[in-house]
Amino acid sequence: MVQFRKMNVKNPIKITIAPGDGIGPEIMEATLRILQAAGAAIETESIEVGERAYLSGISSGIPPAAWETLRRNKIFLKGPITTPQGGGYKSLNVTMRKVLGLYANIRPCQSYHPFVATKHPIMDVVIVRENEEDLYAGIEHQQTDEVIQCLKLISKPGTEKIIRYAFEYARTCGRKKVSCFTKDNIMKLTDGLFHKTFSKIGADYPEIEQEHLIVDIGAARLADTPEQFDVIVTGSVGLGGSVNIGHNFALFEAIHGSAPKIAGKDIANPSGLLLAAIQMLLHIEQEKPAALIQNAWLKTIEDGIHTADIYHPNISREQVGTQAFADAIISRLGKQPSQLKPVAFQQGIKQVQHLYVPEKPATKDLVGVDLFISNTNRNASELAGNLKKSTLQKLDLKMITNRGTKVWPEGFPETFCTDHWRCRFTAAAKQPIYYQDVLDLMEQVNQQGIEIIKTENLYNFDGVPGFTAAQGQ
Ligand code: NAD
């Protein structure tokens, strides 16, 4: 099921780089100098994406020629980019993630206590976040004056891929525990699938401790005691690097933005981009220069050679600029930190090729329909009365909800109602119905002058309802 992509480390690997905007060019220069000094076997090809492209009228910020380079090289080290103010500009990161299939976002969050001031001295957590689906599908509709909808789409293949990746990452990097955060107490079907898939895939990794937390409590615990966590799979500015992985493509960047206010001043900290570049070296199986650089970087931090953003008079020894910080790292290549834990990378993180094997299709029976209706008369009983006039023999009006809360039958007058109603009709004879029955119902409702804004068919899959009940009494 799982295969790793092998690469020949003897020949230089061609990577695409984009210096980016603001502080981008300075931190890219510092990073590439360090990579070169450490003997990384890479060859760079530069593209221009970001502000200039946006301002020249390319709404994605990515010119056509840049796409060609990106697709040819498949590995991308990206500087931060500035999204110009004003509407009409699409997020370059979201476009890249989706077009290139970068389904996994990996964000290692580590503290470097006592050399960099931190509230969490023993934090060392890796967050693995799904990038492509769920609310990232970005499918939104305004349906009535008062209600706007965002569709949360969760797929079995998408869920399996990200969870498999998190476990493979944990196994390869010697991590001991994977925590899954979802909101499946409320979103029982979508997040429920994520949770179930976590348990299913987790069974292939018995040596790794596993836990599931509702995202609210998970986030609170992470903020309070991050040392409880190791790898987190779920749907800060400064030192963090970020990796976006797909089956054929990988993008590496700093977490921070283009910091235009400090651009061109040689004061930006290049560590975020450098740590992302170390992840890139691991990805292309160049563990040796990756470890050389990370240990030299740790030693530099430990020696108190700090850029302005992390400089603290009681902790630091010397405040340096971007390029001097890079020089300090280069001069420490081959040295190990003595207090911070040195790294010894055994293997790169690699790409995980997860082959999704579809299950045998379930028997799917149409058993009803939810009609979504726009109605400014906020009386649920009256709406029910009008709808019942149009009910045909085959479908019964079962309930009406407003923003998911049942308001008919037996609603409470205290429930706040908007102009957006979900009216559930189910098969009267407890027999599967045909779609023509739904169309007939809609025709009748339409003739009553009631505005249908959207419909959702209700299906049973192998006899199990594929829809949730309403909240309420
Ligand atoms: P930002 O990350 O650029 O800056 C936030 C704060 O952190 C500022 O005070 C800045 O000076 C400081 N900072 C950031 N990076 C630093 C570094 N390496 N060294 C020292 N200090 C640093 O966030 P912002 O101000 O919200 O956004 C500025 C621009 O960056 C916007 O156009 C935004 O769209 C873009 N942005 C891009 C990315 C990306 O390309 N991935 C991510 C976030 C923001």
GROMACS .gro file of C-alpha atoms in nm, residues 172-174 282 287-288 290-292 294-295 298 336-337 341-348:
model
   22
  172THR     CA    1   0.984   0.756   0.995
  173CYS     CA    2   1.072   1.040   1.232
  174GLY     CA    3   1.069   0.822   1.544
  282LEU     CA    4   1.513   1.554   0.394
  287GLU     CA    5   2.004   1.382   0.526
  288LYS     CA    6   2.373   1.473   0.566
  290ALA     CA    7   2.019   1.867   0.646
  291ALA     CA    8   2.166   1.752   0.978
  292LEU     CA    9   2.481   1.960   0.927
  294GLN     CA   10   2.024   2.207   1.160
  295ASN     CA   11   2.297   2.138   1.416
  298LEU     CA   12   2.101   2.510   1.686
  336GLN     CA   13   2.695   2.029   1.743
  337PRO     CA   14   2.489   2.211   2.004
  341LYS     CA   15   1.944   1.825   2.142
  342PRO     CA   16   2.144   1.771   1.823
  343VAL     CA   17   1.960   1.610   1.532
  344ALA     CA   18   2.064   1.290   1.358
  345PHE     CA   19   1.837   1.234   1.063
  346GLN     CA   20   1.824   0.868   0.968
  347GLN     CA   21   1.594   0.898   0.672
  348GLY     CA   22   1.411   1.171   0.491
   0.00000   0.00000   0.00000
